[in-house]
Amino acid sequence: MADSSFKASKCLTFSVIETERKRLLNYCRANKGLTLTINLEEVSLCDSAGLAFLIEFKRLARKYKKQSNLEGMRESILALAEFCGVADMLADEGRLAEGP
């Protein structure tokens, strides 16, 4: 699992976020590479809990002294992040890797 990405579930909402968080913690602990990556290509629904989850991912990457990468972020998630004023917190070196 050293260089693999964390594949997020299709929904990042209040109803599933605790399960996703536990999975993410396991991924972060097990990953021996230099970068932690979340693959968001399959995510079709994201609410404020999902945004908090993504911010937590960035915090965990710093805790484990790793770079972080958000892959395949949909425009709808980016728009929600911008609306909530947290898009800059999710940026990878000043940019977001956009998805479909």
A tleap script that builds the chain and sets N, CA, C and O, in Angstrom:
source leaprc.protein.ff14SB
mol = sequence {
  NMET ALA ASP SER SER PHE LYS ALA SER LYS
  CYS LEU THR PHE SER VAL ILE GLU THR GLU
  ARG LYS ARG LEU LEU ASN TYR CYS ARG ALA
  ASN LYS GLY LEU THR LEU THR ILE ASN LEU
  GLU GLU VAL SER LEU CYS ASP SER ALA GLY
  LEU ALA PHE LEU ILE GLU PHE LYS ARG LEU
  ALA ARG LYS TYR LYS LYS GLN SER ASN LEU
  GLU GLY MET ARG GLU SER ILE LEU ALA LEU
  ALA GLU PHE CYS GLY VAL ALA ASP MET LEU
  ALA ASP GLU GLY ARG LEU ALA GLU GLY CPRO
}
set mol.1.N position { 0.822 -1.191 0.000 }
set mol.1.CA position { 0.000 0.000 0.000 }
set mol.1.C position { 0.867 1.257 0.000 }
set mol.1.O position { 0.329 2.359 0.110 }
set mol.2.N position { 2.137 1.135 -0.115 }
set mol.2.CA position { 3.056 2.255 0.058 }
set mol.2.C position { 2.747 3.443 -0.834 }
set mol.2.O position { 2.725 4.572 -0.343 }
set mol.3.N position { 2.509 3.242 -2.110 }
set mol.3.CA position { 2.284 4.361 -3.012 }
set mol.3.C position { 0.873 4.386 -3.577 }
set mol.3.O position { 0.608 5.145 -4.509 }
set mol.4.N position { -0.030 3.590 -3.050 }
set mol.4.CA position { -1.394 3.563 -3.553 }
set mol.4.C position { -2.185 4.729 -2.983 }
set mol.4.O position { -1.776 5.374 -2.018 }
set mol.5.N position { -3.322 4.979 -3.603 }
set mol.5.CA position { -4.164 6.076 -3.125 }
set mol.5.C position { -5.331 5.535 -2.308 }
set mol.5.O position { -5.698 4.364 -2.404 }
set mol.6.N position { -5.895 6.417 -1.513 }
set mol.6.CA position { -7.092 6.119 -0.739 }
set mol.6.C position { -8.273 6.419 -1.642 }
set mol.6.O position { -8.431 7.553 -2.092 }
set mol.7.N position { -9.102 5.431 -1.914 }
set mol.7.CA position { -10.261 5.628 -2.776 }
set mol.7.C position { -11.462 5.972 -1.903 }
set mol.7.O position { -11.961 5.135 -1.151 }
set mol.8.N position { -11.917 7.215 -2.016 }
set mol.8.CA position { -13.052 7.679 -1.218 }
set mol.8.C position { -14.343 7.036 -1.709 }
set mol.8.O position { -14.463 6.678 -2.881 }
set mol.9.N position { -15.301 6.895 -0.806 }
set mol.9.CA position { -16.602 6.348 -1.181 }
set mol.9.C position { -17.345 7.345 -2.062 }
set mol.9.O position { -16.930 8.497 -2.191 }
set mol.10.N position { -18.434 6.903 -2.662 }
set mol.10.CA position { -19.196 7.754 -3.584 }
set mol.10.C position { -19.843 8.938 -2.890 }
set mol.10.O position { -20.104 9.964 -3.517 }
set mol.11.N position { -20.101 8.798 -1.604 }
set mol.11.CA position { -20.711 9.883 -0.832 }
set mol.11.C position { -19.809 10.237 0.341 }
set mol.11.O position { -19.406 9.371 1.117 }
set mol.12.N position { -19.500 11.510 0.455 }
set mol.12.CA position { -18.776 12.012 1.626 }
set mol.12.C position { -19.737 12.926 2.369 }
set mol.12.O position { -19.706 14.148 2.223 }
set mol.13.N position { -20.596 12.294 3.174 }
set mol.13.CA position { -21.648 13.013 3.885 }
set mol.13.C position { -21.645 12.616 5.358 }
set mol.13.O position { -20.955 11.681 5.763 }
set mol.14.N position { -22.433 13.346 6.152 }
set mol.14.CA position { -22.523 13.073 7.586 }
set mol.14.C position { -22.799 11.600 7.872 }
set mol.14.O position { -22.281 11.052 8.845 }
set mol.15.N position { -23.607 10.957 7.037 }
set mol.15.CA position { -24.029 9.586 7.328 }
set mol.15.C position { -22.904 8.556 7.221 }
set mol.15.O position { -23.003 7.487 7.823 }
set mol.16.N position { -21.852 8.843 6.483 }
set mol.16.CA position { -20.782 7.855 6.283 }
set mol.16.C position { -19.404 8.345 6.707 }
set mol.16.O position { -18.433 7.590 6.644 }
set mol.17.N position { -19.308 9.579 7.132 }
set mol.17.CA position { -17.986 10.183 7.300 }
set mol.17.C position { -17.159 9.530 8.403 }
set mol.17.O position { -15.935 9.471 8.283 }
set mol.18.N position { -17.777 9.041 9.460 }
set mol.18.CA position { -16.994 8.407 10.529 }
set mol.18.C position { -16.340 7.117 10.031 }
set mol.18.O position { -15.192 6.835 10.372 }
set mol.19.N position { -17.055 6.341 9.235 }
set mol.19.CA position { -16.479 5.129 8.651 }
set mol.19.C position { -15.334 5.485 7.716 }
set mol.19.O position { -14.287 4.838 7.738 }
set mol.20.N position { -15.527 6.507 6.898 }
set mol.20.CA position { -14.473 6.952 5.986 }
set mol.20.C position { -13.257 7.451 6.763 }
set mol.20.O position { -12.118 7.201 6.368 }
set mol.21.N position { -13.495 8.146 7.851 }
set mol.21.CA position { -12.396 8.674 8.666 }
set mol.21.C position { -11.552 7.533 9.235 }
set mol.21.O position { -10.325 7.622 9.251 }
set mol.22.N position { -12.191 6.477 9.696 }
set mol.22.CA position { -11.452 5.324 10.218 }
set mol.22.C position { -10.613 4.677 9.118 }
set mol.22.O position { -9.462 4.301 9.341 }
set mol.23.N position { -11.199 4.552 7.937 }
set mol.23.CA position { -10.457 4.002 6.796 }
set mol.23.C position { -9.260 4.887 6.457 }
set mol.23.O position { -8.166 4.393 6.184 }
set mol.24.N position { -9.484 6.206 6.478 }
set mol.24.CA position { -8.415 7.149 6.159 }
set mol.24.C position { -7.271 7.054 7.171 }
set mol.24.O position { -6.101 7.067 6.789 }
set mol.25.N position { -7.606 6.960 8.454 }
set mol.25.CA position { -6.565 6.826 9.478 }
set mol.25.C position { -5.722 5.578 9.246 }
set mol.25.O position { -4.498 5.623 9.370 }
set mol.26.N position { -6.366 4.475 8.913 }
set mol.26.CA position { -5.632 3.240 8.619 }
set mol.26.C position { -4.717 3.423 7.415 }
set mol.26.O position { -3.574 2.965 7.421 }
set mol.27.N position { -5.223 4.092 6.384 }
set mol.27.CA position { -4.424 4.362 5.188 }
set mol.27.C position { -3.197 5.209 5.540 }
set mol.27.O position { -2.083 4.892 5.123 }
set mol.28.N position { -3.398 6.271 6.298 }
set mol.28.CA position { -2.296 7.170 6.660 }
set mol.28.C position { -1.235 6.448 7.479 }
set mol.28.O position { -0.039 6.656 7.274 }
set mol.29.N position { -1.662 5.614 8.391 }
set mol.29.CA position { -0.720 4.870 9.237 }
set mol.29.C position { 0.066 3.835 8.432 }
set mol.29.O position { 1.252 3.620 8.683 }
set mol.30.N position { -0.591 3.202 7.473 }
set mol.30.CA position { 0.038 2.125 6.713 }
set mol.30.C position { 0.891 2.625 5.554 }
set mol.30.O position { 1.788 1.912 5.103 }
set mol.31.N position { 0.636 3.817 5.070 }
set mol.31.CA position { 1.337 4.337 3.901 }
set mol.31.C position { 2.778 4.681 4.261 }
set mol.31.O position { 3.025 5.478 5.165 }
set mol.32.N position { 3.721 4.080 3.553 }
set mol.32.CA position { 5.148 4.317 3.807 }
set mol.32.C position { 5.765 5.254 2.776 }
set mol.32.O position { 6.945 5.592 2.876 }
set mol.33.N position { 4.983 5.677 1.788 }
set mol.33.CA position { 5.500 6.577 0.758 }
set mol.33.C position { 5.639 8.002 1.263 }
set mol.33.O position { 5.375 8.291 2.430 }
set mol.34.N position { 6.053 8.883 0.375 }
set mol.34.CA position { 6.250 10.288 0.712 }
set mol.34.C position { 4.983 11.114 0.558 }
set mol.34.O position { 4.898 12.234 1.061 }
set mol.35.N position { 3.991 10.552 -0.147 }
set mol.35.CA position { 2.773 11.296 -0.455 }
set mol.35.C position { 1.540 10.490 -0.086 }
set mol.35.O position { 1.471 9.286 -0.333 }
set mol.36.N position { 0.571 11.169 0.509 }
set mol.36.CA position { -0.748 10.587 0.762 }
set mol.36.C position { -1.687 11.138 -0.304 }
set mol.36.O position { -1.714 12.344 -0.552 }
set mol.37.N position { -2.454 10.255 -0.930 }
set mol.37.CA position { -3.339 10.658 -2.018 }
set mol.37.C position { -4.738 10.131 -1.777 }
set mol.37.O position { -4.928 8.962 -1.441 }
set mol.38.N position { -5.727 11.017 -1.954 }
set mol.38.CA position { -7.129 10.599 -1.948 }
set mol.38.C position { -7.634 10.689 -3.378 }
set mol.38.O position { -7.510 11.728 -4.026 }
set mol.39.N position { -8.203 9.599 -3.863 }
set mol.39.CA position { -8.821 9.568 -5.177 }
set mol.39.C position { -10.301 9.898 -4.996 }
set mol.39.O position { -11.042 9.151 -4.357 }
set mol.40.N position { -10.719 11.027 -5.567 }
set mol.40.CA position { -12.096 11.513 -5.420 }
set mol.40.C position { -12.931 11.323 -6.679 }
set mol.40.O position { -14.041 11.848 -6.763 }
set mol.41.N position { -12.425 10.589 -7.652 }
set mol.41.CA position { -13.114 10.448 -8.932 }
set mol.41.C position { -14.519 9.878 -8.808 }
set mol.41.O position { -15.401 10.249 -9.583 }
set mol.42.N position { -14.745 8.988 -7.854 }
set mol.42.CA position { -16.053 8.348 -7.703 }
set mol.42.C position { -17.011 9.135 -6.811 }
set mol.42.O position { -18.189 8.791 -6.719 }
set mol.43.N position { -16.521 10.181 -6.158 }
set mol.43.CA position { -17.364 10.937 -5.230 }
set mol.43.C position { -18.369 11.774 -6.012 }
set mol.43.O position { -17.995 12.660 -6.781 }
set mol.44.N position { -19.642 11.481 -5.805 }
set mol.44.CA position { -20.697 12.219 -6.502 }
set mol.44.C position { -21.498 13.107 -5.558 }
set mol.44.O position { -22.265 13.957 -6.010 }
set mol.45.N position { -21.327 12.918 -4.249 }
set mol.45.CA position { -22.066 13.707 -3.264 }
set mol.45.C position { -21.139 14.062 -2.108 }
set mol.45.O position { -20.496 13.195 -1.517 }
set mol.46.N position { -21.085 15.352 -1.800 }
set mol.46.CA position { -20.215 15.830 -0.726 }
set mol.46.C position { -20.924 16.972 -0.015 }
set mol.46.O position { -21.408 17.904 -0.656 }
set mol.47.N position { -20.986 16.899 1.315 }
set mol.47.CA position { -21.568 17.995 2.093 }
set mol.47.C position { -20.477 18.595 2.978 }
set mol.47.O position { -19.293 18.321 2.778 }
set mol.48.N position { -20.869 19.403 3.945 }
set mol.48.CA position { -19.875 20.061 4.797 }
set mol.48.C position { -19.045 19.053 5.589 }
set mol.48.O position { -17.879 19.318 5.884 }
set mol.49.N position { -19.619 17.914 5.936 }
set mol.49.CA position { -18.841 16.875 6.619 }
set mol.49.C position { -17.760 16.331 5.688 }
set mol.49.O position { -16.654 16.020 6.130 }
set mol.50.N position { -18.078 16.218 4.421 }
set mol.50.CA position { -17.089 15.783 3.438 }
set mol.50.C position { -15.952 16.774 3.305 }
set mol.50.O position { -14.788 16.384 3.206 }
set mol.51.N position { -16.286 18.063 3.302 }
set mol.51.CA position { -15.238 19.085 3.250 }
set mol.51.C position { -14.356 19.011 4.493 }
set mol.51.O position { -13.132 19.109 4.396 }
set mol.52.N position { -14.975 18.837 5.657 }
set mol.52.CA position { -14.207 18.708 6.899 }
set mol.52.C position { -13.290 17.484 6.829 }
set mol.52.O position { -12.162 17.523 7.321 }
set mol.53.N position { -13.768 16.414 6.228 }
set mol.53.CA position { -12.977 15.200 6.043 }
set mol.53.C position { -11.739 15.484 5.191 }
set mol.53.O position { -10.644 15.018 5.505 }
set mol.54.N position { -11.915 16.244 4.121 }
set mol.54.CA position { -10.790 16.569 3.246 }
set mol.54.C position { -9.780 17.483 3.947 }
set mol.54.O position { -8.571 17.346 3.756 }
set mol.55.N position { -10.282 18.404 4.751 }
set mol.55.CA position { -9.388 19.259 5.540 }
set mol.55.C position { -8.635 18.415 6.567 }
set mol.55.O position { -7.445 18.630 6.798 }
set mol.56.N position { -9.321 17.464 7.178 }
set mol.56.CA position { -8.680 16.543 8.128 }
set mol.56.C position { -7.580 15.738 7.439 }
set mol.56.O position { -6.526 15.493 8.025 }
set mol.57.N position { -7.826 15.332 6.205 }
set mol.57.CA position { -6.809 14.616 5.431 }
set mol.57.C position { -5.542 15.458 5.299 }
set mol.57.O position { -4.434 14.948 5.469 }
set mol.58.N position { -5.702 16.735 4.997 }
set mol.58.CA position { -4.547 17.629 4.874 }
set mol.58.C position { -3.803 17.728 6.210 }
set mol.58.O position { -2.572 17.728 6.241 }
set mol.59.N position { -4.549 17.813 7.301 }
set mol.59.CA position { -3.947 17.880 8.631 }
set mol.59.C position { -3.173 16.596 8.948 }
set mol.59.O position { -2.067 16.646 9.485 }
set mol.60.N position { -3.762 15.458 8.613 }
set mol.60.CA position { -3.093 14.178 8.855 }
set mol.60.C position { -1.800 14.065 8.045 }
set mol.60.O position { -0.800 13.541 8.536 }
set mol.61.N position { -1.823 14.549 6.821 }
set mol.61.CA position { -0.609 14.510 6.000 }
set mol.61.C position { 0.511 15.304 6.674 }
set mol.61.O position { 1.659 14.861 6.712 }
set mol.62.N position { 0.172 16.465 7.200 }
set mol.62.CA position { 1.180 17.258 7.918 }
set mol.62.C position { 1.659 16.513 9.171 }
set mol.62.O position { 2.852 16.508 9.478 }
set mol.63.N position { 0.731 15.894 9.882 }
set mol.63.CA position { 1.088 15.147 11.094 }
set mol.63.C position { 2.083 14.030 10.786 }
set mol.63.O position { 3.037 13.811 11.533 }
set mol.64.N position { 1.849 13.326 9.675 }
set mol.64.CA position { 2.721 12.226 9.289 }
set mol.64.C position { 3.896 12.686 8.428 }
set mol.64.O position { 4.647 11.866 7.901 }
set mol.65.N position { 4.050 14.019 8.290 }
set mol.65.CA position { 5.156 14.621 7.542 }
set mol.65.C position { 5.216 14.117 6.103 }
set mol.65.O position { 6.267 13.714 5.604 }
set mol.66.N position { 4.047 14.152 5.452 }
set mol.66.CA position { 3.938 13.703 4.065 }
set mol.66.C position { 3.274 14.786 3.231 }
set mol.66.O position { 2.566 15.646 3.754 }
set mol.67.N position { 3.509 14.733 1.947 }
set mol.67.CA position { 2.785 15.606 1.037 }
set mol.67.C position { 1.391 15.029 0.859 }
set mol.67.O position { 1.180 13.830 1.039 }
set mol.68.N position { 0.442 15.885 0.505 }
set mol.68.CA position { -0.928 15.419 0.296 }
set mol.68.C position { -1.375 15.755 -1.113 }
set mol.68.O position { -0.950 16.752 -1.698 }
set mol.69.N position { -2.238 14.908 -1.645 }
set mol.69.CA position { -2.722 15.093 -3.005 }
set mol.69.C position { -4.189 14.684 -3.069 }
set mol.69.O position { -4.560 13.596 -2.628 }
set mol.70.N position { -5.013 15.561 -3.618 }
set mol.70.CA position { -6.422 15.255 -3.872 }
set mol.70.C position { -6.574 15.058 -5.371 }
set mol.70.O position { -6.418 16.003 -6.144 }
set mol.71.N position { -6.877 13.837 -5.782 }
set mol.71.CA position { -7.007 13.525 -7.206 }
set mol.71.C position { -8.472 13.436 -7.610 }
set mol.71.O position { -9.301 12.908 -6.868 }
set mol.72.N position { -8.779 13.955 -8.787 }
set mol.72.CA position { -10.094 13.768 -9.378 }
set mol.72.C position { -11.224 14.511 -8.702 }
set mol.72.O position { -12.359 14.034 -8.686 }
set mol.73.N position { -10.931 15.671 -8.145 }
set mol.73.CA position { -11.987 16.439 -7.472 }
set mol.73.C position { -12.948 17.030 -8.507 }
set mol.73.O position { -12.528 17.723 -9.434 }
set mol.74.N position { -14.218 16.751 -8.339 }
set mol.74.CA position { -15.243 17.275 -9.249 }
set mol.74.C position { -15.467 18.764 -9.024 }
set mol.74.O position { -15.208 19.297 -7.945 }
set mol.75.N position { -15.947 19.407 -10.055 }
set mol.75.CA position { -16.254 20.837 -9.985 }
set mol.75.C position { -17.255 21.136 -8.872 }
set mol.75.O position { -17.161 22.178 -8.225 }
set mol.76.N position { -18.206 20.239 -8.643 }
set mol.76.CA position { -19.218 20.484 -7.614 }
set mol.76.C position { -18.593 20.542 -6.216 }
set mol.76.O position { -19.026 21.335 -5.379 }
set mol.77.N position { -17.590 19.715 -5.960 }
set mol.77.CA position { -16.911 19.748 -4.659 }
set mol.77.C position { -16.082 21.017 -4.546 }
set mol.77.O position { -16.069 21.669 -3.502 }
set mol.78.N position { -15.398 21.363 -5.617 }
set mol.78.CA position { -14.612 22.595 -5.622 }
set mol.78.C position { -15.509 23.811 -5.412 }
set mol.78.O position { -15.154 24.729 -4.672 }
set mol.79.N position { -16.675 23.818 -6.064 }
set mol.79.CA position { -17.611 24.939 -5.900 }
set mol.79.C position { -18.089 25.038 -4.452 }
set mol.79.O position { -18.184 26.139 -3.908 }
set mol.80.N position { -18.389 23.904 -3.826 }
set mol.80.CA position { -18.802 23.909 -2.423 }
set mol.80.C position { -17.669 24.417 -1.532 }
set mol.80.O position { -17.904 25.196 -0.608 }
set mol.81.N position { -16.458 23.979 -1.806 }
set mol.81.CA position { -15.301 24.434 -1.025 }
set mol.81.C position { -15.104 25.943 -1.173 }
set mol.81.O position { -14.804 26.633 -0.199 }
set mol.82.N position { -15.271 26.446 -2.385 }
set mol.82.CA position { -15.139 27.887 -2.605 }
set mol.82.C position { -16.251 28.641 -1.888 }
set mol.82.O position { -15.999 29.670 -1.262 }
set mol.83.N position { -17.476 28.138 -1.976 }
set mol.83.CA position { -18.618 28.772 -1.318 }
set mol.83.C position { -18.410 28.837 0.196 }
set mol.83.O position { -18.744 29.834 0.835 }
set mol.84.N position { -17.858 27.770 0.756 }
set mol.84.CA position { -17.627 27.699 2.206 }
set mol.84.C position { -16.335 28.390 2.636 }
set mol.84.O position { -16.047 28.487 3.829 }
set mol.85.N position { -15.566 28.864 1.674 }
set mol.85.CA position { -14.336 29.582 1.992 }
set mol.85.C position { -13.170 28.707 2.405 }
set mol.85.O position { -12.267 29.172 3.100 }
set mol.86.N position { -13.172 27.441 1.986 }
set mol.86.CA position { -12.090 26.533 2.382 }
set mol.86.C position { -11.285 25.997 1.198 }
set mol.86.O position { -10.450 25.110 1.378 }
set mol.87.N position { -11.517 26.512 0.008 }
set mol.87.CA position { -10.815 25.998 -1.173 }
set mol.87.C position { -9.301 26.107 -1.021 }
set mol.87.O position { -8.570 25.200 -1.418 }
set mol.88.N position { -8.828 27.215 -0.448 }
set mol.88.CA position { -7.381 27.379 -0.266 }
set mol.88.C position { -6.806 26.331 0.676 }
set mol.88.O position { -5.648 25.939 0.534 }
set mol.89.N position { -7.594 25.880 1.623 }
set mol.89.CA position { -7.128 24.859 2.566 }
set mol.89.C position { -6.949 23.503 1.882 }
set mol.89.O position { -6.199 22.652 2.361 }
set mol.90.N position { -7.640 23.309 0.766 }
set mol.90.CA position { -7.575 22.037 0.059 }
set mol.90.C position { -6.587 22.054 -1.098 }
set mol.90.O position { -6.360 21.023 -1.731 }
set mol.91.N position { -6.001 23.202 -1.380 }
set mol.91.CA position { -5.118 23.343 -2.537 }
set mol.91.C position { -3.841 22.523 -2.366 }
set mol.91.O position { -3.300 22.408 -1.267 }
set mol.92.N position { -3.373 21.959 -3.479 }
set mol.92.CA position { -2.090 21.259 -3.544 }
set mol.92.C position { -1.092 22.202 -4.190 }
set mol.92.O position { -1.173 22.471 -5.389 }
set mol.93.N position { -0.154 22.704 -3.406 }
set mol.93.CA position { 0.832 23.659 -3.898 }
set mol.93.C position { 0.165 24.765 -4.711 }
set mol.93.O position { 0.627 25.116 -5.797 }
set mol.94.N position { -0.921 25.306 -4.178 }
set mol.94.CA position { -1.577 26.438 -4.805 }
set mol.94.C position { -2.578 26.095 -5.883 }
set mol.94.O position { -3.122 26.996 -6.522 }
set mol.95.N position { -2.836 24.816 -6.105 }
set mol.95.CA position { -3.820 24.456 -7.127 }
set mol.95.C position { -4.581 23.215 -6.667 }
set mol.95.O position { -4.136 22.478 -5.786 }
set mol.96.N position { -5.728 23.008 -7.281 }
set mol.96.CA position { -6.499 21.797 -7.026 }
set mol.96.C position { -6.478 20.954 -8.288 }
set mol.96.O position { -6.680 21.474 -9.385 }
set mol.97.N position { -6.235 19.667 -8.145 }
set mol.97.CA position { -6.304 18.756 -9.283 }
set mol.97.C position { -7.766 18.454 -9.540 }
set mol.97.O position { -8.416 17.770 -8.749 }
set mol.98.N position { -8.276 18.959 -10.634 }
set mol.98.CA position { -9.702 18.816 -10.919 }
set mol.98.C position { -9.994 17.480 -11.572 }
set mol.98.O position { -9.149 16.887 -12.243 }
set mol.99.N position { -11.210 17.031 -11.356 }
set mol.99.CA position { -11.656 15.773 -11.925 }
set mol.99.C position { -12.717 15.998 -12.973 }
set mol.99.O position { -12.854 17.101 -13.503 }
set mol.100.N position { -13.474 14.951 -13.275 }
set mol.100.CA position { -14.500 15.030 -14.321 }
set mol.100.C position { -15.600 16.011 -13.992 }
set mol.100.O position { -16.530 16.182 -14.780 }
savepdb mol mol.pdb
quit
